[in-house]
Amino acid sequence: MAILEGIRIQNYRALKDVTLGKTFENKEPVLPRLMAVIGANGTGKSSLVDALGFLGDCLQDGVEAACDKPHRGGFERLRTQGTKGPIRFEVRYRQRSLARPISYSLGIDCDKHGRACVVYERLRQRRKGEARGQPYSFLEIKDGDGVVWSGQATKLQEGSKRIPVKMTDRQVLGISTLGTLADHPRISAFRDFLSGWYLSYFVPQLARTQPMTGADPHLNQTGENLAKYLQFVERENQSGFREMLERIAKKIPGIRTIKHVKAPDRRLLLEFQVQGYKSPFYQQDMSDGTLKMLAYLLLMEDPDPAPLIGIEEPENGLYPQLLDKLGAEFREYAKQPGGPQILITTHSQNFVDALSPEEVWILDKGADGFSRLLRTADIRGVPELYEAGLPMGSLWYSNHFGTDKP
Ligand SMILES: Nc1ncnc2c1ncn2[C@@H]1O[C@H](COP(=O)(O)OP(=O)(O)OP(=O)(O)O)[C@@H](O)[C@H]1O
Ligand SMILES: [Mg+2]
């Protein structure tokens, strides 16, 4: 499974310059399978998750459309106030654990008409057998003009083919176009990785909708297609589906069993047997929190998960005592072979209690108004106190996550 080893974000709202994990330029450890970002209101947690979604939107819809999404409000509202430079990203990833890491740089600025456009793109990789030294570019495009090296080779290797590139549409990412060509397997793989990221904004009310027919292979961002996703899983593997519902029922408090029944019009209904009641309930009757828990547990049953899953404040609407269990479930899921990487923002002490110092980052804001990101394992005293048996949530709430670097 592909892994995000690190990401640097510059000039994206209050994220003037923050790095999560390893890049070619720093020596930080690579990102773990499960990560949580905590921090006071307004420090940039949602901006961080949105920055990940922004990359996918740039790839899919072009950079101007990505900036103009209603919650972003255009390039100038997105770029860090008072800054002149482009919005920049540096994404370091590895296609498989033994593959050489690849780093993607992207710069987005506005043209003289104020339209967002791509000003810079580069893909780099180290040559085979070289753990150190300068990585070599196999794609570099500046202001619409550049070069790409075909196949797996770098520019110094025999057989590499240097092809000039001219981007006529400056809204479109070069990796979006070149990634569709068979000549560029590394670009295709990276493009698939980036476009596969999944950000969850679960809306219980939407999950209650019952479409007439249809089957979707994955749960979508809001959970609106919950019923269709269930239909897909049931169609693919009927006995597996029954077992999955049994597993999930055990994890939701107050629920004895979950069964599926076919309505006369062929819709798939979920029948919940609730403690203390004789007659069953259906998903329309279930509480927001129960549906949310169900959605997360179903997400974790996806046999072909997204490479990276981002979830904002999963604790909202869930009983605190459930959260350390949910945290442990996310960890187990992320650890499975082929499991996704999971990034969560949270204000919940219980959730953080399930994590280790290597899995938690704290965001705060300096006097300059810019966000700073710090891994809790790098805060003096925290690893020792954790090793001594103090859970992370308690350390956080008892104010051990000061922001002084060691
Ligand atoms: N263009 C910009 N330049 C600088 N700062 C910005 C820009 N746009 C928004 N901000 C700031 O970014 C912050 C937004 O933070 P964000 O919503 O990511 O916080 P959060 O950590 O998710 O908070 P909460 O816990 O309340 O959800 C706000 O403080 C806002 O003032
Ligand atoms: Mg937020």
Short mmCIF file of C-alpha atoms and ligand atoms in Angstrom, two decimals:
data_model
loop_
_atom_site.label_atom_id
_atom_site.label_comp_id
_atom_site.label_asym_id
_atom_site.label_seq_id
_atom_site.Cartn_x
_atom_site.Cartn_y
_atom_site.Cartn_z
CA MET A 1 0.00 0.00 0.00
CA ALA A 2 1.27 3.47 -0.89
CA ILE A 3 2.24 5.63 2.05
CA LEU A 4 2.40 9.36 2.63
CA GLU A 5 5.76 9.88 4.31
CA GLY A 6 5.42 13.61 4.79
CA ILE A 7 3.92 16.83 3.53
CA ARG A 8 4.97 20.46 3.66
CA ILE A 9 2.34 23.14 3.15
CA GLN A 10 3.13 26.80 2.57
CA ASN A 11 0.90 29.85 2.32
CA TYR A 12 -2.36 27.97 2.77
CA ARG A 13 -4.48 30.10 5.14
CA ALA A 14 -2.76 30.27 8.54
CA LEU A 15 -0.42 27.44 7.46
CA LYS A 16 2.34 29.78 6.36
CA ASP A 17 4.92 27.00 6.51
CA VAL A 18 4.21 23.72 8.27
CA THR A 19 5.64 20.25 7.76
CA LEU A 20 4.07 16.99 8.86
CA GLY A 21 6.53 14.10 8.68
CA LYS A 22 9.47 13.58 6.36
CA THR A 23 10.43 15.45 3.20
CA PHE A 24 13.60 15.29 1.11
CA GLU A 25 14.73 18.41 2.95
CA ASN A 26 14.32 17.34 6.59
CA LYS A 27 15.27 14.37 8.73
CA GLU A 28 11.99 13.87 10.58
CA PRO A 29 10.59 10.34 10.87
CA VAL A 30 8.12 9.23 8.20
CA LEU A 31 4.44 9.55 9.07
CA PRO A 32 2.86 6.66 10.98
CA ARG A 33 -0.29 4.81 9.87
CA LEU A 34 -2.49 6.69 12.35
CA MET A 35 -2.10 10.40 13.12
CA ALA A 36 -4.05 12.87 15.19
CA VAL A 37 -3.75 16.64 15.12
CA ILE A 38 -4.90 18.58 18.17
CA GLY A 39 -4.82 22.27 19.03
CA ALA A 40 -6.93 25.22 20.16
CA ASN A 41 -9.74 26.67 18.04
CA GLY A 42 -8.51 28.55 15.01
CA THR A 43 -5.00 27.06 15.00
CA GLY A 44 -5.45 25.45 11.58
CA LYS A 45 -6.63 21.83 12.03
CA SER A 46 -9.47 22.13 9.54
CA SER A 47 -7.18 24.06 7.21
CA LEU A 48 -4.70 21.18 7.31
CA VAL A 49 -7.35 18.61 6.40
CA ASP A 50 -8.77 20.96 3.80
CA ALA A 51 -5.30 21.40 2.28
CA LEU A 52 -5.26 17.64 1.64
CA GLY A 53 -8.68 17.87 0.02
CA PHE A 54 -7.51 20.88 -1.97
CA LEU A 55 -4.79 18.81 -3.64
CA GLY A 56 -7.35 16.22 -4.76
CA ASP A 57 -9.66 18.96 -6.00
CA CYS A 58 -6.81 20.58 -7.99
CA LEU A 59 -6.17 17.24 -9.63
CA GLN A 60 -9.78 16.55 -10.41
CA ASP A 61 -11.27 19.97 -11.18
CA GLY A 62 -8.28 22.24 -11.90
CA VAL A 63 -6.71 24.81 -9.60
CA GLU A 64 -9.12 27.69 -10.08
CA ALA A 65 -12.19 25.52 -9.46
CA ALA A 66 -10.46 24.09 -6.38
CA CYS A 67 -9.78 27.60 -5.00
CA ASP A 68 -13.32 28.73 -5.81
CA LYS A 69 -15.13 25.98 -3.91
CA PRO A 70 -17.66 27.79 -1.69
CA HIS A 71 -15.87 27.03 1.58
CA ARG A 72 -12.56 28.31 0.18
CA GLY A 73 -13.69 31.55 -1.44
CA GLY A 74 -10.99 32.02 -4.08
CA PHE A 75 -7.21 32.18 -4.31
CA GLU A 76 -6.69 35.45 -2.45
CA ARG A 77 -8.76 34.30 0.53
CA LEU A 78 -6.76 31.07 0.65
CA ARG A 79 -3.26 32.45 0.40
CA THR A 80 -1.82 33.43 3.78
CA GLN A 81 -2.69 37.06 4.38
CA GLY A 82 0.16 39.46 3.75
CA THR A 83 2.07 36.91 1.66
CA LYS A 84 3.07 37.37 -1.95
CA GLY A 85 4.46 33.93 -2.88
CA PRO A 86 2.57 30.98 -4.35
CA ILE A 87 0.64 28.41 -2.32
CA ARG A 88 3.09 25.51 -2.21
CA PHE A 89 2.95 21.83 -1.44
CA GLU A 90 5.66 19.21 -1.15
CA VAL A 91 4.33 15.67 -0.89
CA ARG A 92 6.69 12.79 -0.22
CA TYR A 93 5.33 9.32 -0.77
CA ARG A 94 6.37 5.74 -1.38
CA GLN A 95 4.40 3.48 -3.68
CA ARG A 96 5.34 0.34 -1.75
CA SER A 97 7.45 -0.12 1.35
CA LEU A 98 10.52 -1.14 -0.70
CA ALA A 99 10.03 1.42 -3.50
CA ARG A 100 12.19 4.54 -3.67
CA PRO A 101 10.36 7.59 -2.26
CA ILE A 102 9.04 10.19 -4.66
CA SER A 103 8.53 13.85 -3.89
CA TYR A 104 6.02 16.07 -5.66
CA SER A 105 6.25 19.86 -5.53
CA LEU A 106 3.38 22.08 -6.58
CA GLY A 107 3.17 25.87 -6.74
CA ILE A 108 -0.08 27.75 -7.38
CA ASP A 109 -0.21 31.51 -7.90
CA CYS A 110 -2.58 33.94 -9.56
CA ASP A 111 -2.03 35.34 -13.05
CA LYS A 112 -2.34 39.00 -14.01
CA HIS A 113 -6.12 38.60 -14.25
CA GLY A 114 -6.29 37.26 -10.71
CA ARG A 115 -6.99 33.68 -11.83
CA ALA A 116 -5.32 30.86 -9.95
CA CYS A 117 -2.88 28.93 -12.14
CA VAL A 118 -0.17 26.30 -11.78
CA VAL A 119 3.26 27.93 -11.74
CA TYR A 120 5.46 25.02 -10.76
CA GLU A 121 5.44 21.24 -10.66
CA ARG A 122 8.22 18.80 -10.08
CA LEU A 123 8.51 15.09 -9.37
CA ARG A 124 11.75 13.80 -7.92
CA GLN A 125 13.13 10.43 -6.94
CA ARG A 126 16.48 9.16 -5.77
CA ARG A 127 18.36 6.91 -8.16
CA LYS A 128 18.50 3.18 -7.48
CA GLY A 129 21.00 2.21 -4.80
CA GLU A 130 21.38 5.79 -3.56
CA ALA A 131 20.03 6.50 -0.12
CA ARG A 132 21.57 9.98 0.02
CA GLY A 133 22.49 12.79 -2.30
CA GLN A 134 20.36 14.95 -4.51
CA PRO A 135 17.28 13.28 -5.96
CA TYR A 136 16.71 13.67 -9.69
CA SER A 137 13.68 15.21 -11.31
CA PHE A 138 11.65 13.19 -13.81
CA LEU A 139 9.10 15.92 -14.31
CA GLU A 140 9.64 19.65 -14.08
CA ILE A 141 7.29 22.29 -15.41
CA LYS A 142 7.75 26.02 -14.80
CA ASP A 143 5.12 28.50 -15.93
CA GLY A 144 3.62 25.97 -18.33
CA ASP A 145 6.89 24.83 -19.99
CA GLY A 146 9.00 21.90 -18.96
CA VAL A 147 10.25 18.40 -19.52
CA VAL A 148 9.30 14.89 -18.52
CA TRP A 149 11.44 11.74 -18.56
CA SER A 150 9.56 8.70 -19.73
CA GLY A 151 9.53 5.21 -18.14
CA GLN A 152 11.27 4.56 -14.84
CA ALA A 153 14.55 6.31 -15.70
CA THR A 154 16.02 9.55 -14.47
CA LYS A 155 17.77 12.02 -16.69
CA LEU A 156 21.21 10.55 -16.03
CA GLN A 157 20.30 7.02 -16.99
CA GLU A 158 20.58 5.32 -20.34
CA GLY A 159 17.40 4.81 -22.24
CA SER A 160 15.62 7.70 -20.61
CA LYS A 161 13.66 9.75 -23.06
CA ARG A 162 13.43 13.48 -22.49
CA ILE A 163 10.18 14.88 -23.76
CA PRO A 164 9.35 18.59 -23.77
CA VAL A 165 6.01 19.49 -22.19
CA LYS A 166 3.89 22.55 -22.83
CA MET A 167 0.78 23.06 -20.75
CA THR A 168 -1.76 25.09 -22.72
CA ASP A 169 -4.29 25.07 -19.90
CA ARG A 170 -2.62 26.52 -16.82
CA GLN A 171 -5.49 25.40 -14.61
CA VAL A 172 -4.66 21.76 -15.10
CA LEU A 173 -1.94 19.90 -13.20
CA GLY A 174 0.73 18.34 -15.41
CA ILE A 175 0.47 15.12 -13.39
CA SER A 176 -3.23 15.03 -14.18
CA THR A 177 -2.58 14.96 -17.93
CA LEU A 178 0.67 12.98 -18.01
CA GLY A 179 -0.62 10.51 -15.42
CA THR A 180 -3.12 9.18 -17.93
CA LEU A 181 -0.34 8.12 -20.34
CA ALA A 182 1.07 4.59 -20.28
CA ASP A 183 4.61 5.98 -20.81
CA HIS A 184 4.65 7.46 -17.33
CA PRO A 185 3.89 4.72 -14.80
CA ARG A 186 5.39 6.61 -11.87
CA ILE A 187 3.26 9.67 -12.60
CA SER A 188 0.14 7.51 -13.01
CA ALA A 189 0.79 5.78 -9.70
CA PHE A 190 1.28 9.10 -7.91
CA ARG A 191 -1.82 10.58 -9.50
CA ASP A 192 -3.88 7.58 -8.39
CA PHE A 193 -2.47 7.88 -4.89
CA LEU A 194 -3.37 11.56 -4.61
CA SER A 195 -6.78 11.26 -6.19
CA GLY A 196 -7.67 8.33 -3.89
CA TRP A 197 -7.51 10.35 -0.65
CA TYR A 198 -10.78 10.27 1.23
CA LEU A 199 -11.95 13.00 3.57
CA SER A 200 -14.94 12.21 5.73
CA TYR A 201 -17.54 14.85 6.62
CA PHE A 202 -20.23 12.54 7.90
CA VAL A 203 -23.74 14.04 8.02
CA PRO A 204 -26.13 11.66 9.86
CA GLN A 205 -29.24 13.15 8.28
CA LEU A 206 -27.93 12.40 4.79
CA ALA A 207 -27.11 8.81 5.78
CA ARG A 208 -30.80 8.26 6.46
CA THR A 209 -31.73 8.70 2.80
CA GLN A 210 -32.92 5.54 1.12
CA PRO A 211 -32.20 5.52 -2.59
CA MET A 212 -34.33 3.21 -4.70
CA THR A 213 -31.55 1.19 -6.25
CA GLY A 214 -27.83 1.18 -6.91
CA ALA A 215 -24.62 -0.08 -5.41
CA ASP A 216 -21.53 2.03 -4.62
CA PRO A 217 -18.17 0.39 -3.93
CA HIS A 218 -17.13 2.95 -1.28
CA LEU A 219 -18.80 5.09 1.35
CA ASN A 220 -18.79 8.72 0.17
CA GLN A 221 -17.67 11.80 2.12
CA THR A 222 -20.99 12.69 3.77
CA GLY A 223 -22.23 9.12 4.21
CA GLU A 224 -25.17 9.95 1.96
CA ASN A 225 -24.68 6.72 0.01
CA LEU A 226 -24.59 4.50 3.11
CA ALA A 227 -27.49 2.40 1.80
CA LYS A 228 -25.90 2.00 -1.65
CA TYR A 229 -22.54 1.10 -0.14
CA LEU A 230 -24.27 -1.59 1.92
CA GLN A 231 -25.95 -2.94 -1.19
CA PHE A 232 -22.59 -3.24 -2.89
CA VAL A 233 -20.97 -5.08 0.02
CA GLU A 234 -23.93 -7.42 0.31
CA ARG A 235 -23.97 -8.15 -3.41
CA GLU A 236 -20.22 -8.87 -3.45
CA ASN A 237 -20.14 -11.22 -0.49
CA GLN A 238 -23.38 -12.26 1.16
CA SER A 239 -22.04 -14.39 3.99
CA GLY A 240 -19.20 -11.91 4.63
CA PHE A 241 -21.80 -9.17 4.84
CA ARG A 242 -23.77 -11.01 7.52
CA GLU A 243 -20.62 -11.55 9.56
CA MET A 244 -19.66 -7.92 9.13
CA LEU A 245 -23.00 -6.79 10.56
CA GLU A 246 -22.55 -9.16 13.49
CA ARG A 247 -19.08 -7.74 14.16
CA ILE A 248 -20.34 -4.18 13.99
CA ALA A 249 -23.37 -4.84 16.22
CA LYS A 250 -21.02 -5.97 19.00
CA LYS A 251 -19.20 -2.65 18.85
CA ILE A 252 -22.22 -0.33 19.10
CA PRO A 253 -23.56 -0.01 22.64
CA GLY A 254 -27.21 -0.84 23.10
CA ILE A 255 -27.50 -2.77 19.83
CA ARG A 256 -28.07 -6.51 20.06
CA THR A 257 -28.07 -7.44 16.39
CA ILE A 258 -28.05 -5.82 12.96
CA LYS A 259 -29.61 -7.75 10.11
CA HIS A 260 -30.36 -6.85 6.56
CA VAL A 261 -33.73 -7.37 4.96
CA LYS A 262 -34.91 -6.83 1.43
CA ALA A 263 -37.91 -4.51 1.13
CA PRO A 264 -40.58 -5.58 -1.43
CA ASP A 265 -39.21 -2.90 -3.78
CA ARG A 266 -35.74 -4.56 -3.46
CA ARG A 267 -34.18 -1.85 -1.30
CA LEU A 268 -31.80 -3.06 1.36
CA LEU A 269 -32.94 -2.19 4.85
CA LEU A 270 -30.89 -2.51 8.01
CA GLU A 271 -32.84 -3.92 10.90
CA PHE A 272 -31.53 -3.01 14.35
CA GLN A 273 -32.58 -5.06 17.33
CA VAL A 274 -32.24 -2.66 20.24
CA GLN A 275 -31.86 -3.69 23.88
CA GLY A 276 -35.23 -3.63 25.67
CA TYR A 277 -37.40 -3.56 22.54
CA LYS A 278 -39.17 -6.42 20.85
CA SER A 279 -39.71 -4.94 17.41
CA PRO A 280 -36.76 -3.85 15.30
CA PHE A 281 -35.82 -0.36 14.22
CA TYR A 282 -34.50 0.72 10.80
CA GLN A 283 -31.69 3.12 9.89
CA GLN A 284 -34.14 6.04 9.60
CA ASP A 285 -35.05 5.56 13.27
CA MET A 286 -31.53 5.34 14.63
CA SER A 287 -29.82 8.18 16.51
CA ASP A 288 -27.20 10.44 14.92
CA GLY A 289 -24.41 9.02 17.08
CA THR A 290 -25.35 5.41 16.33
CA LEU A 291 -25.38 6.12 12.61
CA LYS A 292 -22.05 7.86 12.86
CA MET A 293 -20.48 4.97 14.72
CA LEU A 294 -22.01 2.61 12.15
CA ALA A 295 -20.57 4.69 9.31
CA TYR A 296 -17.04 4.66 10.80
CA LEU A 297 -17.21 0.94 11.47
CA LEU A 298 -18.45 0.31 7.93
CA LEU A 299 -15.70 2.50 6.55
CA MET A 300 -13.25 0.24 8.33
CA GLU A 301 -14.74 -2.80 6.61
CA ASP A 302 -13.95 -1.47 3.14
CA PRO A 303 -11.78 -4.18 1.54
CA ASP A 304 -10.23 -1.68 -0.87
CA PRO A 305 -9.74 1.43 1.26
CA ALA A 306 -8.48 4.83 0.19
CA PRO A 307 -4.71 5.19 0.71
CA LEU A 308 -5.30 8.14 3.07
CA ILE A 309 -8.40 8.86 5.13
CA GLY A 310 -8.90 12.23 6.85
CA ILE A 311 -11.58 12.60 9.52
CA GLU A 312 -12.45 15.84 11.25
CA GLU A 313 -13.47 15.63 14.91
CA PRO A 314 -14.96 12.11 14.93
CA GLU A 315 -15.95 12.70 18.57
CA ASN A 316 -18.80 15.08 17.69
CA GLY A 317 -22.01 13.42 18.75
CA LEU A 318 -20.32 10.34 20.21
CA TYR A 319 -20.29 9.38 23.87
CA PRO A 320 -16.79 10.05 25.32
CA GLN A 321 -16.30 6.50 26.60
CA LEU A 322 -16.68 5.18 23.06
CA LEU A 323 -13.82 7.24 21.75
CA ASP A 324 -10.80 5.39 23.06
CA LYS A 325 -12.38 2.25 21.58
CA LEU A 326 -12.87 4.04 18.28
CA GLY A 327 -9.26 5.22 18.40
CA ALA A 328 -8.10 1.64 18.96
CA GLU A 329 -10.31 0.47 16.06
CA PHE A 330 -8.80 3.07 13.74
CA ARG A 331 -5.33 1.96 14.79
CA GLU A 332 -6.09 -1.70 14.10
CA TYR A 333 -7.57 -0.84 10.72
CA ALA A 334 -4.61 1.33 9.71
CA LYS A 335 -2.19 -1.44 10.74
CA GLN A 336 -3.76 -4.13 8.56
CA PRO A 337 -1.81 -5.08 5.44
CA GLY A 338 -3.24 -2.85 2.72
CA GLY A 339 -4.92 -0.67 5.36
CA PRO A 340 -5.09 3.09 4.85
CA GLN A 341 -3.23 5.85 6.64
CA ILE A 342 -5.63 7.77 8.84
CA LEU A 343 -5.37 11.44 9.84
CA ILE A 344 -7.76 12.71 12.46
CA THR A 345 -8.32 16.14 14.02
CA THR A 346 -9.79 16.05 17.48
CA HIS A 347 -10.57 17.94 20.69
CA SER A 348 -11.22 14.70 22.56
CA GLN A 349 -9.06 13.62 25.48
CA ASN A 350 -10.53 10.10 25.31
CA PHE A 351 -9.61 9.72 21.67
CA VAL A 352 -6.05 10.92 22.24
CA ASP A 353 -5.75 8.48 25.16
CA ALA A 354 -5.68 5.66 22.58
CA LEU A 355 -2.59 7.13 20.87
CA SER A 356 1.16 7.37 21.42
CA PRO A 357 3.46 10.45 21.28
CA GLU A 358 4.61 9.42 17.77
CA GLU A 359 1.01 9.65 16.56
CA VAL A 360 -0.02 13.06 17.89
CA TRP A 361 0.82 16.53 16.58
CA ILE A 362 -0.13 19.79 18.21
CA LEU A 363 -0.92 22.93 16.26
CA ASP A 364 -0.60 26.34 17.81
CA LYS A 365 -0.24 29.87 16.59
CA GLY A 366 2.75 32.11 17.07
CA ALA A 367 2.55 35.83 17.84
CA ASP A 368 2.86 36.38 14.07
CA GLY A 369 -0.49 34.60 13.56
CA PHE A 370 1.05 31.69 11.68
CA SER A 371 0.37 28.09 12.66
CA ARG A 372 3.15 25.90 14.04
CA LEU A 373 3.02 22.13 14.08
CA LEU A 374 4.87 20.06 16.65
CA ARG A 375 5.01 16.31 17.13
CA THR A 376 4.31 15.47 20.76
CA ALA A 377 7.14 12.90 20.77
CA ASP A 378 9.50 15.88 20.30
CA ILE A 379 8.21 17.74 23.35
CA ARG A 380 10.58 17.48 26.28
CA GLY A 381 9.43 15.00 28.92
CA VAL A 382 6.40 13.69 27.02
CA PRO A 383 7.83 10.36 25.78
CA GLU A 384 9.18 9.62 29.29
CA LEU A 385 5.86 10.37 31.00
CA TYR A 386 4.03 8.28 28.41
CA GLU A 387 6.45 5.39 28.95
CA ALA A 388 5.85 5.73 32.68
CA GLY A 389 2.18 4.94 32.02
CA LEU A 390 0.48 8.33 31.68
CA PRO A 391 -1.95 8.29 28.78
CA MET A 392 -1.61 10.95 26.10
CA GLY A 393 -5.01 12.55 26.70
CA SER A 394 -4.21 13.11 30.38
CA LEU A 395 -0.83 14.60 29.49
CA TRP A 396 -2.55 16.94 27.07
CA TYR A 397 -5.27 18.02 29.52
CA SER A 398 -2.77 18.50 32.33
CA ASN A 399 -0.92 20.93 30.10
CA HIS A 400 2.20 18.92 29.31
CA PHE A 401 2.09 19.83 25.62
CA GLY A 402 3.71 23.23 25.91
CA THR A 403 5.11 24.39 22.62
CA ASP A 404 8.75 24.91 23.65
CA LYS A 405 11.00 22.84 21.45
CA PRO A 406 13.54 20.73 23.30
N1 LIG B 1 -5.80 33.64 4.22
C1 LIG B 1 -5.55 33.47 5.51
N2 LIG B 1 -4.37 33.89 6.02
C2 LIG B 1 -4.07 33.71 7.34
N3 LIG B 1 -4.91 33.13 8.20
C3 LIG B 1 -6.10 32.72 7.73
C4 LIG B 1 -6.48 32.85 6.37
N4 LIG B 1 -7.72 32.35 6.22
C5 LIG B 1 -8.09 31.92 7.43
N5 LIG B 1 -7.13 32.14 8.34
C6 LIG B 1 -7.13 31.80 9.78
O1 LIG B 1 -7.05 30.39 9.85
C7 LIG B 1 -7.73 29.95 10.98
C8 LIG B 1 -8.69 28.86 10.52
O2 LIG B 1 -8.43 27.87 11.27
P1 LIG B 1 -9.14 26.45 11.19
O3 LIG B 1 -10.55 26.58 10.82
O4 LIG B 1 -8.27 25.59 10.37
O5 LIG B 1 -8.99 26.16 12.73
P2 LIG B 1 -9.27 24.86 13.55
O6 LIG B 1 -7.99 24.51 14.22
O7 LIG B 1 -9.92 23.86 12.71
O8 LIG B 1 -10.27 25.41 14.65
P3 LIG B 1 -11.52 24.69 15.33
O9 LIG B 1 -10.95 23.88 16.45
O10 LIG B 1 -12.30 25.85 15.87
O11 LIG B 1 -12.26 23.90 14.32
C9 LIG B 1 -8.48 31.10 11.57
O12 LIG B 1 -7.81 31.50 12.74
C10 LIG B 1 -8.40 32.16 10.52
O13 LIG B 1 -8.30 33.44 11.07
MG MG B 2 -11.81 23.03 12.67
#
